[in-house]
GROMACS .gro file of C-alpha atoms in nm:
model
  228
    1UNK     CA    1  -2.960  -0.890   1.440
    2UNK     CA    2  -3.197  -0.884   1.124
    3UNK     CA    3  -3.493  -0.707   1.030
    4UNK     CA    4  -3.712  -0.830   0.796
    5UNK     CA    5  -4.056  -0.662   0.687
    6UNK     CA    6  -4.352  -0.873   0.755
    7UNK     CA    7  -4.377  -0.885   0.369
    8UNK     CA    8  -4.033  -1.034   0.320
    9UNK     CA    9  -4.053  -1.318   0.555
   10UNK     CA   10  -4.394  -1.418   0.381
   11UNK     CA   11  -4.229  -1.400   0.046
   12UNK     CA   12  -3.900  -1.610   0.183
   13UNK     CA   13  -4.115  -1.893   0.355
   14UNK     CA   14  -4.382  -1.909   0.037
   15UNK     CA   15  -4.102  -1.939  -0.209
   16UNK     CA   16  -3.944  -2.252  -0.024
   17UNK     CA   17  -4.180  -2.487  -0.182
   18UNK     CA   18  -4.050  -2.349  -0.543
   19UNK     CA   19  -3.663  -2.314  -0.414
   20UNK     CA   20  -3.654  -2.675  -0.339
   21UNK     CA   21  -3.795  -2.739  -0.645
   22UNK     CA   22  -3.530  -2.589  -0.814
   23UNK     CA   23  -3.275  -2.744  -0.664
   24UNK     CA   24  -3.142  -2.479  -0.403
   25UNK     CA   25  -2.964  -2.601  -0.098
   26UNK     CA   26  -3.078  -2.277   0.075
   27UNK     CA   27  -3.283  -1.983   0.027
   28UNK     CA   28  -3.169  -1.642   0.120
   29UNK     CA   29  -3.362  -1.266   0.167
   30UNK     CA   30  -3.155  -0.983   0.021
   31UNK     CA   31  -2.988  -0.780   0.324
   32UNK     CA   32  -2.768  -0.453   0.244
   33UNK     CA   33  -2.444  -0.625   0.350
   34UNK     CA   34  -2.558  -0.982   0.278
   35UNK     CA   35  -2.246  -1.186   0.195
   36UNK     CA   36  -2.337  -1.303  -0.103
   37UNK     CA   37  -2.673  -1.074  -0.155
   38UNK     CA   38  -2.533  -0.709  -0.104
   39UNK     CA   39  -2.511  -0.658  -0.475
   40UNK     CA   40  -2.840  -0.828  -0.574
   41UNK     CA   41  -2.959  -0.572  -0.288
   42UNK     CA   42  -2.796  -0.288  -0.414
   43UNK     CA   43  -2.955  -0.341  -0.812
   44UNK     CA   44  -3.285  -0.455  -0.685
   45UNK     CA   45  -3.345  -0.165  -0.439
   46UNK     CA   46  -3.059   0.116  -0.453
   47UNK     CA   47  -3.090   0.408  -0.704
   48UNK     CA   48  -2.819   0.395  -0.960
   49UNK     CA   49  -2.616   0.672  -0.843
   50UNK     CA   50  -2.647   0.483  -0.467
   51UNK     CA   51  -2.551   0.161  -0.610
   52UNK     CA   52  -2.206   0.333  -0.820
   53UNK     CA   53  -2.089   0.486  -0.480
   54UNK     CA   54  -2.155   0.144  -0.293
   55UNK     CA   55  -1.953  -0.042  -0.586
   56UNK     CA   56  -1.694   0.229  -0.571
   57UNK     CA   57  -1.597   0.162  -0.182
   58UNK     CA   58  -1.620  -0.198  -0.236
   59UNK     CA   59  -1.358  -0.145  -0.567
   60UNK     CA   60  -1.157   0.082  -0.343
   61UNK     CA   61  -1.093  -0.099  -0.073
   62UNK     CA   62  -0.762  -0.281   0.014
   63UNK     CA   63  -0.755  -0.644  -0.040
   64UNK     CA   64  -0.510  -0.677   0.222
   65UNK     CA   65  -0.658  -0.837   0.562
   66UNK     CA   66  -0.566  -0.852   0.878
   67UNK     CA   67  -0.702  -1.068   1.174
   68UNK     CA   68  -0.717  -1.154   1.552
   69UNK     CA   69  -0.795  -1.481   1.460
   70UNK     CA   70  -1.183  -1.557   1.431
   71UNK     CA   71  -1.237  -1.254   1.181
   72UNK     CA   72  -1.076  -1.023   0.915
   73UNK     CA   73  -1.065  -0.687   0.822
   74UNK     CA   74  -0.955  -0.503   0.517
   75UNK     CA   75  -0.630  -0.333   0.603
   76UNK     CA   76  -0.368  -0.129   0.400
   77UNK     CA   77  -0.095  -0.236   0.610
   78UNK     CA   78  -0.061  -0.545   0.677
   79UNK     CA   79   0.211  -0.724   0.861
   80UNK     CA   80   0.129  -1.091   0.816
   81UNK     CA   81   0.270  -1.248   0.541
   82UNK     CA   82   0.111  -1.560   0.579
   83UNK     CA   83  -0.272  -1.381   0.438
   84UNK     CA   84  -0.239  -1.320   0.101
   85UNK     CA   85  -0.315  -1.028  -0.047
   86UNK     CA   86  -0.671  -1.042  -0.300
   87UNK     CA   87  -0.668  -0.848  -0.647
   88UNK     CA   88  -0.969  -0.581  -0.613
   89UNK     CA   89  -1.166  -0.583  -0.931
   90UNK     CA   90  -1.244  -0.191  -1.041
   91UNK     CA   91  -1.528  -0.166  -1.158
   92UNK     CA   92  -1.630  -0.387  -0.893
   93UNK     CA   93  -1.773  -0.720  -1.013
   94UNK     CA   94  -1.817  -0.962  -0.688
   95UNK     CA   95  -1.757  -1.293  -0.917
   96UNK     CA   96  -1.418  -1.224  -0.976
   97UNK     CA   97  -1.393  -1.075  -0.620
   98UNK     CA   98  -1.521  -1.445  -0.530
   99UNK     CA   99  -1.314  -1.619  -0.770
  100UNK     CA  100  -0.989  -1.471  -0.632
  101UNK     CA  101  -1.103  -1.506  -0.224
  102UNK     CA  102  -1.147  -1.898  -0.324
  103UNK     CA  103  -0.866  -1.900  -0.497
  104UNK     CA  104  -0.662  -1.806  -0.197
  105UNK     CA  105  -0.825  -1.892   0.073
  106UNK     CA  106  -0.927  -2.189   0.301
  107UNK     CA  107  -1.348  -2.191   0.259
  108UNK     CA  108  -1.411  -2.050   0.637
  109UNK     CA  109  -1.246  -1.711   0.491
  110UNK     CA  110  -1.492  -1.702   0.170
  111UNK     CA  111  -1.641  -1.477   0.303
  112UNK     CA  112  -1.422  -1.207   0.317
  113UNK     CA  113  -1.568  -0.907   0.171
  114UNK     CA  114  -1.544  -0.532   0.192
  115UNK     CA  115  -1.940  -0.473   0.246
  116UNK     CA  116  -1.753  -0.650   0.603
  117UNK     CA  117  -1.436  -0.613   0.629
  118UNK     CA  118  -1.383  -0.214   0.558
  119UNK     CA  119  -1.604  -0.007   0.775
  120UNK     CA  120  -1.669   0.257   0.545
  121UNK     CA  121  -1.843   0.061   0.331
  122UNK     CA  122  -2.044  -0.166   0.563
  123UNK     CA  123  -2.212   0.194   0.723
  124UNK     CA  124  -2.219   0.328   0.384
  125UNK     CA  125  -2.459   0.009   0.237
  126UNK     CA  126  -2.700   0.070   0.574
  127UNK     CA  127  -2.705   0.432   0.533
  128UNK     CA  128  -2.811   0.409   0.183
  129UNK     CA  129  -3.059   0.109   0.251
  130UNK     CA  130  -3.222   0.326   0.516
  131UNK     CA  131  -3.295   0.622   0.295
  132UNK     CA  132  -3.564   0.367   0.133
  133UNK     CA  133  -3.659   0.210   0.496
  134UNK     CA  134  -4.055   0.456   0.387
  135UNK     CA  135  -4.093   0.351   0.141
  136UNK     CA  136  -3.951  -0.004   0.110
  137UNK     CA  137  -4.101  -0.151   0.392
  138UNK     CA  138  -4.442  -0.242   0.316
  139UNK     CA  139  -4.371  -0.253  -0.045
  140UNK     CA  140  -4.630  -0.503  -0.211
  141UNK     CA  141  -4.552  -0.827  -0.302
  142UNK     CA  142  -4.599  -1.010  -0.656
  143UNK     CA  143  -4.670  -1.405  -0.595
  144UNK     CA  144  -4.392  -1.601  -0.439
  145UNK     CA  145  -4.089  -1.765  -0.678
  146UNK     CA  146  -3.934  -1.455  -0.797
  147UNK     CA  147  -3.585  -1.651  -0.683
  148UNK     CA  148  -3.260  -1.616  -0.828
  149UNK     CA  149  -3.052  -1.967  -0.878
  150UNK     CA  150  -2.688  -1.961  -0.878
  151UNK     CA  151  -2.669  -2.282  -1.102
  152UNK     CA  152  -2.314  -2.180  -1.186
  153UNK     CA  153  -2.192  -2.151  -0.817
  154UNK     CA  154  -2.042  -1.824  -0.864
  155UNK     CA  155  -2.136  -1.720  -0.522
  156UNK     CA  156  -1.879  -2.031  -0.296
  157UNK     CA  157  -2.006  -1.912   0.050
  158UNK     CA  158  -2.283  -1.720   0.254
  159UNK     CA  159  -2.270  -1.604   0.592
  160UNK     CA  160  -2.541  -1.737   0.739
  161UNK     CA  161  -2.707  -1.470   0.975
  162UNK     CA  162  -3.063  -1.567   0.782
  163UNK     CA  163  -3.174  -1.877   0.575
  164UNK     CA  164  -3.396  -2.104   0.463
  165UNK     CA  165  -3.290  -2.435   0.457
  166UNK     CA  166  -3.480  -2.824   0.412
  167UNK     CA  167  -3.447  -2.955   0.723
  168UNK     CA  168  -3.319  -3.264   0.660
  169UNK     CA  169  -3.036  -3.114   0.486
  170UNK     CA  170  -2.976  -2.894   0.778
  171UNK     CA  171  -2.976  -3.236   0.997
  172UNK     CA  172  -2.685  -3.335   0.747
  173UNK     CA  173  -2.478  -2.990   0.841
  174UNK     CA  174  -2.552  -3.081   1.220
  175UNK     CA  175  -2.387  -3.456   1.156
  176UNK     CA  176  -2.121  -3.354   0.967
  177UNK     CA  177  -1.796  -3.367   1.112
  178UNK     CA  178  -1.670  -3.017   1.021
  179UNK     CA  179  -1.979  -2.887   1.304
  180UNK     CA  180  -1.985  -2.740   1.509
  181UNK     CA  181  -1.667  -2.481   1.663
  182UNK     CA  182  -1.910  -2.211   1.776
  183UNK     CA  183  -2.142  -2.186   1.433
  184UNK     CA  184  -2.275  -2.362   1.173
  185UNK     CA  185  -2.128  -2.156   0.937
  186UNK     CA  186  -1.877  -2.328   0.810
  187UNK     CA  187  -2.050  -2.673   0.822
  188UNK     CA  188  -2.339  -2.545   0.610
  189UNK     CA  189  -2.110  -2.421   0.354
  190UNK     CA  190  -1.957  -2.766   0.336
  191UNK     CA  191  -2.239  -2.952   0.306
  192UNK     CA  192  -2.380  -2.714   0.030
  193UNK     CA  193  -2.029  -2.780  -0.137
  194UNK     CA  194  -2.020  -3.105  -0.086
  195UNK     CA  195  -2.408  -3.157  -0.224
  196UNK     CA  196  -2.345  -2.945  -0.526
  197UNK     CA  197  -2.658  -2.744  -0.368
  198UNK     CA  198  -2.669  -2.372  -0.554
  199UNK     CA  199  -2.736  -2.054  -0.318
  200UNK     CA  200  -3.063  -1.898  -0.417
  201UNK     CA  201  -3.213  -1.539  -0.335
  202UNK     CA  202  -3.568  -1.427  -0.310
  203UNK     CA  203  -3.529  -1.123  -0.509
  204UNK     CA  204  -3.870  -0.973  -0.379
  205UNK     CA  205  -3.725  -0.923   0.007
  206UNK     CA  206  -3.582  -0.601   0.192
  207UNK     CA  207  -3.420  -0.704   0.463
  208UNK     CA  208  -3.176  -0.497   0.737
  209UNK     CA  209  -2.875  -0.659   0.930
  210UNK     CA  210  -2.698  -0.336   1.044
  211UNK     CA  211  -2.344  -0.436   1.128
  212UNK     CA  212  -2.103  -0.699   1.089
  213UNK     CA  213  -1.873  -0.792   1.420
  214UNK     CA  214  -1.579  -0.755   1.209
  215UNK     CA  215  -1.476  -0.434   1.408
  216UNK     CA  216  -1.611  -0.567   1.783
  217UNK     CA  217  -1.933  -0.628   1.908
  218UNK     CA  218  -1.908  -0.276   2.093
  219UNK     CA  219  -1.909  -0.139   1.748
  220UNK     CA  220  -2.124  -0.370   1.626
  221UNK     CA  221  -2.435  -0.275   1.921
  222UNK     CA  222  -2.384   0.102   1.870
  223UNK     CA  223  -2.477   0.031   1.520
  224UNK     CA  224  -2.792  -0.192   1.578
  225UNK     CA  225  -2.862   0.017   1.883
  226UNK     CA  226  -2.895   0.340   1.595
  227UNK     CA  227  -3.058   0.141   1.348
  228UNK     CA  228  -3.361   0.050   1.585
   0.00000   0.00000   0.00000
């Protein structure tokens, strides 16, 4: 589901020590699509002209969803009244994206982004992410720390497909009442919430996760099948 170079699971586990320090209630690697890291991917590894085209889809897209229930997709014709409708910041700037997601939605749908939820721009992000695959990959590493805090808890919710978390904190999201319906997900978000515990990001990693299951897990294998 993830790839991560042996370089950028060395850097995630050696900045731990140093995340915990700093008061992070969970350490993530960057990943194209990441929800929250695809942007802190795209400026730490994407060329500038890659990075404007990325931001362009993502200020493009509708912020109009639709669902079958467990997920949502971007959608410029939506039926359902009952899903409000998101304002779509252009230029793109994912803190007001965030802002107005938490603003109208219940926390399990924080996540709702287009680097997920429009297709276009979740193959665009790995396409782009794999033209530096050569030379990313075994890209040398400066010492462990190099870890971006979001004291101000601009970024409300991460989808959890790789972490590092205490443990006895991630006891805490296993007791928690709000666990578990099928993931963790939600829990972990709740406790981080609930804990006042910022996200943080080790901005030294390169990591892949090649599709969301927003569209089907059909879609979803062809992609990690072409990726590998």
């Amino acid at each position: 589901d993830v790839f991560l170079p042996p370089a950028s699971l060395m850097s995630l586990l050696r900045s731990g020590p140093m995340a915990d320090e700093r008061g992070c209630g969970v350490l993530l690697p960057l990943t194209q699509n990441g929800i929250p890291s695809t942007e802190t991917f795209a400026r730490s590894w994407l060329s500038e002209m890659d990075r404007a085209e990325l931001f362009r889809c993502f200020s493009q897209s509708s912020g109009q969803f639709c669902t079958d229930g467990s997920l949502m997709q971007n959608c410029w014709n939506a039926t359902d009244d009952s899903i409000p409708a998101v304002p779509v910041p252009d230029p793109w700037d994912e803190v007001t994206w965030y802002a107005n997601v938490k603003e109208r939605f219940a926390l399990r749908w924080w996540k709702n982004h287009p680097v997920a939820g429009n297709m276009s721009c979740m193959l665009l992000v790995l396409n782009l992410a794999l033209k530096g695959v050569d030379s990313k990959w075994f890209h040398s590493l400066s010492e462990a720390g190099n870890i971006m805090v979001d004291s101000e808890f601009q970024y409300p919710y991460f989808a959890n497909n790789v972490f590092l978390m205490r443990f006895d904190r991630y006891v805490r999201v296993m007791a928690h009442p709000d666990c578990c319906q099928g993931t963790d997900e939600r829990a972990m978000n709740q406790v981080l919430q609930e804990e006042r515990a910022p996200l943080c990001m080790d901005l030294q990693t390169f990591g892949l996760h090649p599709a969301w299951g927003n569209f089907g897990q059909t879609m979803k294998n062809a992609v990690e099948l072409q990726t590998s």
